[in-house]
PDB file of C-alpha atoms in Angstrom:
ATOM      1  CA  ARG A   1     -24.689  -8.995  22.158  1.00  0.00           C
ATOM      2  CA  ARG A   2     -26.124  -8.181  18.769  1.00  0.00           C
ATOM      3  CA  SER A   3     -24.961 -10.219  15.775  1.00  0.00           C
ATOM      4  CA  ALA A   4     -22.833  -8.721  13.034  1.00  0.00           C
ATOM      5  CA  ALA A   5     -25.808  -8.875  10.665  1.00  0.00           C
ATOM      6  CA  THR A   6     -28.077  -7.073  13.141  1.00  0.00           C
ATOM      7  CA  VAL A   7     -25.546  -4.318  13.692  1.00  0.00           C
ATOM      8  CA  TRP A   8     -24.960  -4.086   9.950  1.00  0.00           C
ATOM      9  CA  GLY A   9     -28.674  -3.663   9.291  1.00  0.00           C
ATOM     10  CA  SER A  10     -28.951  -0.855  11.810  1.00  0.00           C
ATOM     11  CA  VAL A  11     -25.930   0.884  10.311  1.00  0.00           C
ATOM     12  CA  THR A  12     -26.843   0.597   6.641  1.00  0.00           C
ATOM     13  CA  GLY A  13     -30.452   1.428   7.359  1.00  0.00           C
ATOM     14  CA  SER A  14     -29.648   4.691   9.112  1.00  0.00           C
ATOM     15  CA  VAL A  15     -27.172   6.383   6.780  1.00  0.00           C
ATOM     16  CA  ASP A  16     -27.090   7.543   3.180  1.00  0.00           C
ATOM     17  CA  LEU A  17     -24.452   5.193   1.805  1.00  0.00           C
ATOM     18  CA  ARG A  18     -23.793   7.438  -1.181  1.00  0.00           C
ATOM     19  CA  ASP A  19     -22.872  10.366   1.077  1.00  0.00           C
ATOM     20  CA  THR A  20     -20.953   8.066   3.389  1.00  0.00           C
ATOM     21  CA  ALA A  21     -19.099   6.527   0.447  1.00  0.00           C
ATOM     22  CA  ARG A  22     -17.963   9.926  -0.752  1.00  0.00           C
ATOM     23  CA  ARG A  23     -16.698  10.891   2.693  1.00  0.00           C
ATOM     24  CA  GLU A  24     -14.912   7.592   3.269  1.00  0.00           C
ATOM     25  CA  LEU A  25     -13.500   7.604  -0.258  1.00  0.00           C
ATOM     26  CA  SER A  26     -11.964  11.024   0.345  1.00  0.00           C
ATOM     27  CA  SER A  27     -10.456   9.917   3.663  1.00  0.00           C
ATOM     28  CA  VAL A  28      -9.094   6.596   2.439  1.00  0.00           C
ATOM     29  CA  LEU A  29      -7.856   8.132  -0.816  1.00  0.00           C
ATOM     30  CA  THR A  30      -5.662  10.408   1.255  1.00  0.00           C
ATOM     31  CA  ARG A  31      -4.212   7.404   3.060  1.00  0.00           C
ATOM     32  CA  ALA A  32      -3.876   5.451  -0.178  1.00  0.00           C
ATOM     33  CA  SER A  33      -1.955   8.272  -1.829  1.00  0.00           C
ATOM     34  CA  GLU A  34       0.474   8.268   1.095  1.00  0.00           C
ATOM     35  CA  LEU A  35       1.255   4.612   0.295  1.00  0.00           C
ATOM     36  CA  ASN A  36       2.441   5.593  -3.168  1.00  0.00           C
ATOM     37  CA  SER A  37       4.386   8.850  -3.104  1.00  0.00           C
ATOM     38  CA  ARG A  38       5.365   8.549  -6.755  1.00  0.00           C
ATOM     39  CA  GLU A  39       1.737   8.496  -7.862  1.00  0.00           C
ATOM     40  CA  SER A  40       1.011  11.386  -5.511  1.00  0.00           C
ATOM     41  CA  ALA A  41       3.831  13.407  -7.024  1.00  0.00           C
ATOM     42  CA  ARG A  42       2.578  12.665 -10.536  1.00  0.00           C
ATOM     43  CA  SER A  43      -0.922  13.736  -9.542  1.00  0.00           C
ATOM     44  CA  SER A  44       0.461  16.999  -8.133  1.00  0.00           C
ATOM     45  CA  ARG A  45       2.366  17.795 -11.320  1.00  0.00           C
ATOM     46  CA  THR A  46      -0.530  17.112 -13.654  1.00  0.00           C
ATOM     47  CA  GLY A  47      -3.278  18.505 -11.456  1.00  0.00           C
ATOM     48  CA  VAL A  48      -5.238  15.254 -11.877  1.00  0.00           C
ATOM     49  CA  MET A  49      -5.929  12.953  -8.942  1.00  0.00           C
ATOM     50  CA  MET A  50      -4.803   9.458  -9.880  1.00  0.00           C
ATOM     51  CA  GLN A  51      -7.317   6.686  -9.326  1.00  0.00           C
ATOM     52  CA  PRO A  52      -5.973   4.357  -6.619  1.00  0.00           C
ATOM     53  CA  SER A  53      -5.851   0.650  -7.296  1.00  0.00           C
ATOM     54  CA  PRO A  54      -8.128  -1.673  -5.296  1.00  0.00           C
ATOM     55  CA  SER A  55      -4.995  -2.988  -3.587  1.00  0.00           C
ATOM     56  CA  MET A  56      -4.087   0.510  -2.397  1.00  0.00           C
ATOM     57  CA  LEU A  57      -7.615   1.031  -1.087  1.00  0.00           C
ATOM     58  CA  LEU A  58      -7.447  -2.231   0.848  1.00  0.00           C
ATOM     59  CA  GLN A  59      -4.053  -1.347   2.316  1.00  0.00           C
ATOM     60  CA  ALA A  60      -5.396   2.033   3.414  1.00  0.00           C
ATOM     61  CA  ALA A  61      -8.530   0.435   4.895  1.00  0.00           C
ATOM     62  CA  CYS A  62      -6.421  -2.087   6.849  1.00  0.00           C
ATOM     63  CA  ASN A  63      -4.293   0.740   8.217  1.00  0.00           C
ATOM     64  CA  ARG A  64      -7.428   2.661   9.154  1.00  0.00           C
ATOM     65  CA  LEU A  65      -9.189  -0.253  10.875  1.00  0.00           C
ATOM     66  CA  GLY A  66      -6.280  -2.246  12.318  1.00  0.00           C
ATOM     67  CA  PHE A  67      -6.545  -5.380  10.156  1.00  0.00           C
ATOM     68  CA  VAL A  68      -3.455  -7.139   8.769  1.00  0.00           C
ATOM     69  CA  TYR A  69      -4.856  -8.365   5.455  1.00  0.00           C
ATOM     70  CA  ALA A  70      -7.879  -7.731   3.257  1.00  0.00           C
ATOM     71  CA  GLU A  71      -9.206  -8.978  -0.058  1.00  0.00           C
ATOM     72  CA  ILE A  72     -11.981  -8.376  -2.555  1.00  0.00           C
ATOM     73  CA  TRP A  73     -13.849 -11.177  -4.325  1.00  0.00           C
ATOM     74  CA  ARG A  74     -15.912 -10.426  -7.428  1.00  0.00           C
ATOM     75  CA  PRO A  75     -18.291 -12.547  -9.534  1.00  0.00           C
ATOM     76  CA  ARG A  76     -17.084 -13.907 -12.862  1.00  0.00           C
ATOM     77  CA  ALA A  77     -18.854 -16.064 -15.419  1.00  0.00           C
ATOM     78  CA  SER A  78     -17.313 -19.506 -15.961  1.00  0.00           C
ATOM     79  CA  ALA A  79     -18.173 -22.863 -17.474  1.00  0.00           C
ATOM     80  CA  ASN A  80     -19.585 -23.835 -14.087  1.00  0.00           C
ATOM     81  CA  GLY A  81     -21.734 -20.733 -13.795  1.00  0.00           C
ATOM     82  CA  THR A  82     -20.991 -17.486 -12.032  1.00  0.00           C
ATOM     83  CA  MET A  83     -18.288 -17.888  -9.388  1.00  0.00           C
ATOM     84  CA  LEU A  84     -16.455 -15.609  -7.004  1.00  0.00           C
ATOM     85  CA  VAL A  85     -12.774 -15.093  -7.814  1.00  0.00           C
ATOM     86  CA  LEU A  86     -10.145 -13.074  -6.009  1.00  0.00           C
ATOM     87  CA  HIS A  87     -10.006  -9.576  -7.479  1.00  0.00           C
ATOM     88  CA  ALA A  88      -7.524  -7.718  -5.259  1.00  0.00           C
ATOM     89  CA  THR A  89      -5.653  -8.038  -1.976  1.00  0.00           C
ATOM     90  CA  SER A  90      -3.806  -5.753   0.408  1.00  0.00           C
ATOM     91  CA  ALA A  91      -0.683  -7.903   0.055  1.00  0.00           C
ATOM     92  CA  ASN A  92       2.251  -7.021  -2.151  1.00  0.00           C
ATOM     93  CA  GLU A  93       2.103 -10.216  -4.152  1.00  0.00           C
ATOM     94  CA  ASP A  94       5.352  -9.417  -5.981  1.00  0.00           C
ATOM     95  CA  ASP A  95       7.286  -9.172  -2.717  1.00  0.00           C
ATOM     96  CA  GLN A  96       8.623 -12.537  -1.574  1.00  0.00           C
ATOM     97  CA  ASP A  97       8.991 -11.135   1.947  1.00  0.00           C
ATOM     98  CA  ASP A  98       5.375 -10.038   2.347  1.00  0.00           C
ATOM     99  CA  PRO A  99       3.980 -12.307   5.094  1.00  0.00           C
ATOM    100  CA  MET A 100       0.556 -12.388   3.428  1.00  0.00           C
ATOM    101  CA  ARG A 101       1.852 -13.179  -0.068  1.00  0.00           C
ATOM    102  CA  THR A 102       1.400 -16.956   0.230  1.00  0.00           C
ATOM    103  CA  PHE A 103      -2.150 -16.648   1.516  1.00  0.00           C
ATOM    104  CA  ALA A 104      -3.033 -14.259  -1.317  1.00  0.00           C
ATOM    105  CA  CYS A 105      -1.429 -16.384  -4.019  1.00  0.00           C
ATOM    106  CA  GLU A 106      -3.084 -19.581  -2.793  1.00  0.00           C
ATOM    107  CA  SER A 107      -6.438 -17.782  -2.664  1.00  0.00           C
ATOM    108  CA  ARG A 108      -6.089 -16.887  -6.345  1.00  0.00           C
ATOM    109  CA  ARG A 109      -6.108 -20.602  -7.164  1.00  0.00           C
ATOM    110  CA  ILE A 110      -9.693 -21.122  -6.014  1.00  0.00           C
ATOM    111  CA  SER A 111     -13.157 -19.997  -7.064  1.00  0.00           C
ATOM    112  CA  LEU A 112     -16.227 -20.050  -4.856  1.00  0.00           C
ATOM    113  CA  ALA A 113     -19.851 -20.754  -5.664  1.00  0.00           C
ATOM    114  CA  SER A 114     -22.664 -18.902  -3.942  1.00  0.00           C
ATOM    115  CA  GLY A 115     -22.853 -20.206  -0.377  1.00  0.00           C
ATOM    116  CA  SER A 116     -19.367 -21.740  -0.443  1.00  0.00           C
ATOM    117  CA  GLY A 117     -16.798 -20.508   2.056  1.00  0.00           C
ATOM    118  CA  LEU A 118     -16.966 -17.217   3.918  1.00  0.00           C
ATOM    119  CA  PRO A 119     -17.072 -15.019   0.765  1.00  0.00           C
ATOM    120  CA  GLY A 120     -19.653 -17.289  -0.868  1.00  0.00           C
ATOM    121  CA  ARG A 121     -21.976 -17.158   2.141  1.00  0.00           C
ATOM    122  CA  VAL A 122     -21.784 -13.358   2.243  1.00  0.00           C
ATOM    123  CA  TRP A 123     -22.597 -13.344  -1.475  1.00  0.00           C
ATOM    124  CA  ALA A 124     -25.597 -15.611  -0.943  1.00  0.00           C
ATOM    125  CA  THR A 125     -27.047 -13.748   2.033  1.00  0.00           C
ATOM    126  CA  ARG A 126     -25.930 -10.167   1.241  1.00  0.00           C
ATOM    127  CA  GLN A 127     -25.170  -9.972   4.962  1.00  0.00           C
ATOM    128  CA  PRO A 128     -21.837  -9.704   6.795  1.00  0.00           C
ATOM    129  CA  GLU A 129     -20.378 -12.704   8.557  1.00  0.00           C
ATOM    130  CA  TRP A 130     -17.903 -12.560  11.417  1.00  0.00           C
ATOM    131  CA  SER A 131     -15.655 -15.462  12.379  1.00  0.00           C
ATOM    132  CA  ILE A 132     -14.034 -15.181  15.804  1.00  0.00           C
ATOM    133  CA  ASP A 133     -11.217 -17.479  14.660  1.00  0.00           C
ATOM    134  CA  VAL A 134     -11.067 -19.099  11.211  1.00  0.00           C
ATOM    135  CA  ARG A 135      -8.423 -21.517  12.486  1.00  0.00           C
ATOM    136  CA  GLU A 136     -11.171 -23.229  14.474  1.00  0.00           C
ATOM    137  CA  THR A 137     -13.655 -23.265  11.599  1.00  0.00           C
ATOM    138  CA  PRO A 138     -14.331 -26.573   9.792  1.00  0.00           C
ATOM    139  CA  ALA A 139     -12.814 -26.758   6.312  1.00  0.00           C
ATOM    140  CA  ASN A 140     -16.273 -27.130   4.764  1.00  0.00           C
ATOM    141  CA  ARG A 141     -17.096 -23.643   6.070  1.00  0.00           C
ATOM    142  CA  PHE A 142     -13.717 -21.965   5.557  1.00  0.00           C
ATOM    143  CA  VAL A 143     -11.887 -23.724   2.761  1.00  0.00           C
ATOM    144  CA  ARG A 144      -8.587 -21.937   3.382  1.00  0.00           C
ATOM    145  CA  VAL A 145      -8.286 -22.934   7.045  1.00  0.00           C
ATOM    146  CA  SER A 146      -4.936 -24.699   6.605  1.00  0.00           C
ATOM    147  CA  ILE A 147      -3.173 -21.810   4.885  1.00  0.00           C
ATOM    148  CA  ALA A 148      -4.788 -19.347   7.313  1.00  0.00           C
ATOM    149  CA  LYS A 149      -3.112 -21.199  10.181  1.00  0.00           C
ATOM    150  CA  THR A 150       0.324 -21.059   8.578  1.00  0.00           C
ATOM    151  CA  SER A 151      -0.189 -17.384   7.685  1.00  0.00           C
ATOM    152  CA  GLY A 152      -1.070 -16.448  11.255  1.00  0.00           C
ATOM    153  CA  LEU A 153      -4.621 -15.282  10.545  1.00  0.00           C
ATOM    154  CA  ALA A 154      -7.405 -15.613  13.097  1.00  0.00           C
ATOM    155  CA  ALA A 155     -10.497 -13.386  13.196  1.00  0.00           C
ATOM    156  CA  ALA A 156     -12.160 -12.596   9.869  1.00  0.00           C
ATOM    157  CA  VAL A 157     -15.172 -10.648   8.686  1.00  0.00           C
ATOM    158  CA  GLY A 158     -16.767 -10.685   5.253  1.00  0.00           C
ATOM    159  CA  ILE A 159     -18.950  -7.796   4.113  1.00  0.00           C
ATOM    160  CA  PRO A 160     -21.115  -7.483   0.995  1.00  0.00           C
ATOM    161  CA  LEU A 161     -20.242  -4.727  -1.456  1.00  0.00           C
ATOM    162  CA  LEU A 162     -23.440  -3.303  -2.921  1.00  0.00           C
ATOM    163  CA  SER A 163     -23.589  -0.479  -5.433  1.00  0.00           C
ATOM    164  CA  PRO A 164     -24.693   2.780  -3.758  1.00  0.00           C
ATOM    165  CA  ALA A 165     -26.671   3.552  -6.919  1.00  0.00           C
ATOM    166  CA  ASP A 166     -29.030   0.560  -7.009  1.00  0.00           C
ATOM    167  CA  SER A 167     -27.846  -1.914  -4.334  1.00  0.00           C
ATOM    168  CA  SER A 168     -26.711  -4.380  -6.997  1.00  0.00           C
ATOM    169  CA  PHE A 169     -24.055  -6.881  -5.922  1.00  0.00           C
ATOM    170  CA  VAL A 170     -20.505  -5.718  -6.642  1.00  0.00           C
ATOM    171  CA  GLY A 171     -18.457  -8.177  -4.622  1.00  0.00           C
ATOM    172  CA  VAL A 172     -17.337  -9.244  -1.152  1.00  0.00           C
ATOM    173  CA  ALA A 173     -14.582  -7.741   0.974  1.00  0.00           C
ATOM    174  CA  VAL A 174     -12.947  -9.870   3.669  1.00  0.00           C
ATOM    175  CA  PHE A 175     -10.758  -8.453   6.440  1.00  0.00           C
ATOM    176  CA  PHE A 176      -8.468 -10.530   8.674  1.00  0.00           C
ATOM    177  CA  ALA A 177      -6.810  -9.979  12.051  1.00  0.00           C
ATOM    178  CA  GLN A 178      -4.028 -11.962  13.693  1.00  0.00           C
ATOM    179  CA  GLN A 179      -5.897 -12.455  16.970  1.00  0.00           C
ATOM    180  CA  ARG A 180      -9.229 -13.910  17.974  1.00  0.00           C
ATOM    181  CA  ALA A 181     -11.791 -11.109  18.138  1.00  0.00           C
ATOM    182  CA  GLN A 182     -15.488 -10.496  18.654  1.00  0.00           C
ATOM    183  CA  SER A 183     -17.464  -8.089  16.496  1.00  0.00           C
ATOM    184  CA  THR A 184     -18.418  -4.745  18.007  1.00  0.00           C
ATOM    185  CA  VAL A 185     -20.845  -2.015  17.044  1.00  0.00           C
ATOM    186  CA  GLN A 186     -17.929   0.331  16.415  1.00  0.00           C
ATOM    187  CA  ILE A 187     -16.045  -1.970  14.047  1.00  0.00           C
ATOM    188  CA  MET A 188     -19.201  -2.898  12.133  1.00  0.00           C
ATOM    189  CA  GLN A 189     -20.017   0.792  11.714  1.00  0.00           C
ATOM    190  CA  ALA A 190     -16.520   1.422  10.396  1.00  0.00           C
ATOM    191  CA  LEU A 191     -16.750  -1.581   8.076  1.00  0.00           C
ATOM    192  CA  GLY A 192     -20.121  -0.360   6.817  1.00  0.00           C
ATOM    193  CA  ASN A 193     -18.531   2.944   5.838  1.00  0.00           C
ATOM    194  CA  VAL A 194     -15.476   1.348   4.253  1.00  0.00           C
ATOM    195  CA  GLY A 195     -17.649  -1.188   2.423  1.00  0.00           C
ATOM    196  CA  ALA A 196     -19.706   1.650   0.961  1.00  0.00           C
ATOM    197  CA  MET A 197     -16.487   3.345  -0.138  1.00  0.00           C
ATOM    198  CA  LEU A 198     -15.168   0.188  -1.809  1.00  0.00           C
ATOM    199  CA  ALA A 199     -18.489  -0.439  -3.583  1.00  0.00           C
ATOM    200  CA  TYR A 200     -18.571   3.188  -4.707  1.00  0.00           C
ATOM    201  CA  HIS A 201     -15.130   2.790  -6.232  1.00  0.00           C
ATOM    202  CA  LEU A 202     -15.662  -0.653  -7.767  1.00  0.00           C
ATOM    203  CA  SER A 203     -19.048   0.168  -9.272  1.00  0.00           C
ATOM    204  CA  GLY A 204     -17.452   2.918 -11.352  1.00  0.00           C
ATOM    205  CA  MET A 205     -19.140   5.798  -9.556  1.00  0.00           C
ATOM    206  CA  ALA A 206     -15.828   7.265  -8.412  1.00  0.00           C
ATOM    207  CA  GLN A 207     -14.526   7.329 -11.977  1.00  0.00           C
ATOM    208  CA  ALA A 208     -17.756   8.911 -13.207  1.00  0.00           C
ATOM    209  CA  ALA A 209     -17.550  11.586 -10.514  1.00  0.00           C
ATOM    210  CA  GLN A 210     -13.957  12.369 -11.459  1.00  0.00           C
ATOM    211  CA  ALA A 211     -14.854  12.613 -15.144  1.00  0.00           C
ATOM    212  CA  GLN A 212     -17.616  15.095 -14.363  1.00  0.00           C
ATOM    213  CA  SER A 213     -15.721  17.313 -11.930  1.00  0.00           C
ATOM    214  CA  GLY A 214     -12.049  16.638 -12.539  1.00  0.00           C
ATOM    215  CA  VAL A 215     -11.571  15.659  -8.883  1.00  0.00           C
ATOM    216  CA  LEU A 216     -13.133  13.186  -6.476  1.00  0.00           C
TER     217      LEU A 216
END
C-alpha cells in the first residue's frame, strides 16, 4: 500500500491545480451556498455571488468527503516566531449543542511551531500525513489526543495548502472521521482537489477572479 505522501505526490504532480481548484471551488461553492439559504437569496437578489466563509467551505468539504469535522491552521507572527494558529473550523462554535464545539474551542487555545503536532509536521514537510487513529497517538505527536477522545474523533489527515499561483505555503487543513480508517488513493485524490480549492480561496485568487469577472 502506498503512503499518503506517495499518493499525494502522484496526484499533485499529474494535474493542473489551478484548473482543478476552479472546478472544485465551483462545486463546493454550490454546496456551501446550500448551507446558508439567506446568503444565497441575497446573492440572487443582487446578482453578485457572495464569498463563502472558510467555515462554510469546510462544512461543504466534510459533506462532500464524509468527514465529521475539519479545520484550517494558518501561520501568524508572534513573540516566539511564526506559529500555526487555528483559522477556521467546520463547527458552529456559537452553538452549544454542536458536538465538535468543544474540540474547536480548545484548539483555539493552542499554537503550534513547525514540526509540532499533526498540523505542524504537515507545515514542516509540505506533505500530507494520515493518522489511522489519533486516540492511539502519543501526546507528543498529537497534542490534542485527550480532547479528541472525548469528542469521538479517530482517523485524521492533514494536508498542506499551497498557493496555486506560486506554491507558497498558505496553511494546513485537517479532516477528522469518527472511525479508524486507512488512507486510499481515492480519498487522497479527493483531498488533493479540495486542498487546491481551499488554497485557491485562501490565497485571494478567488476574490481576484470575482473582481475581474463579477462571478467565480
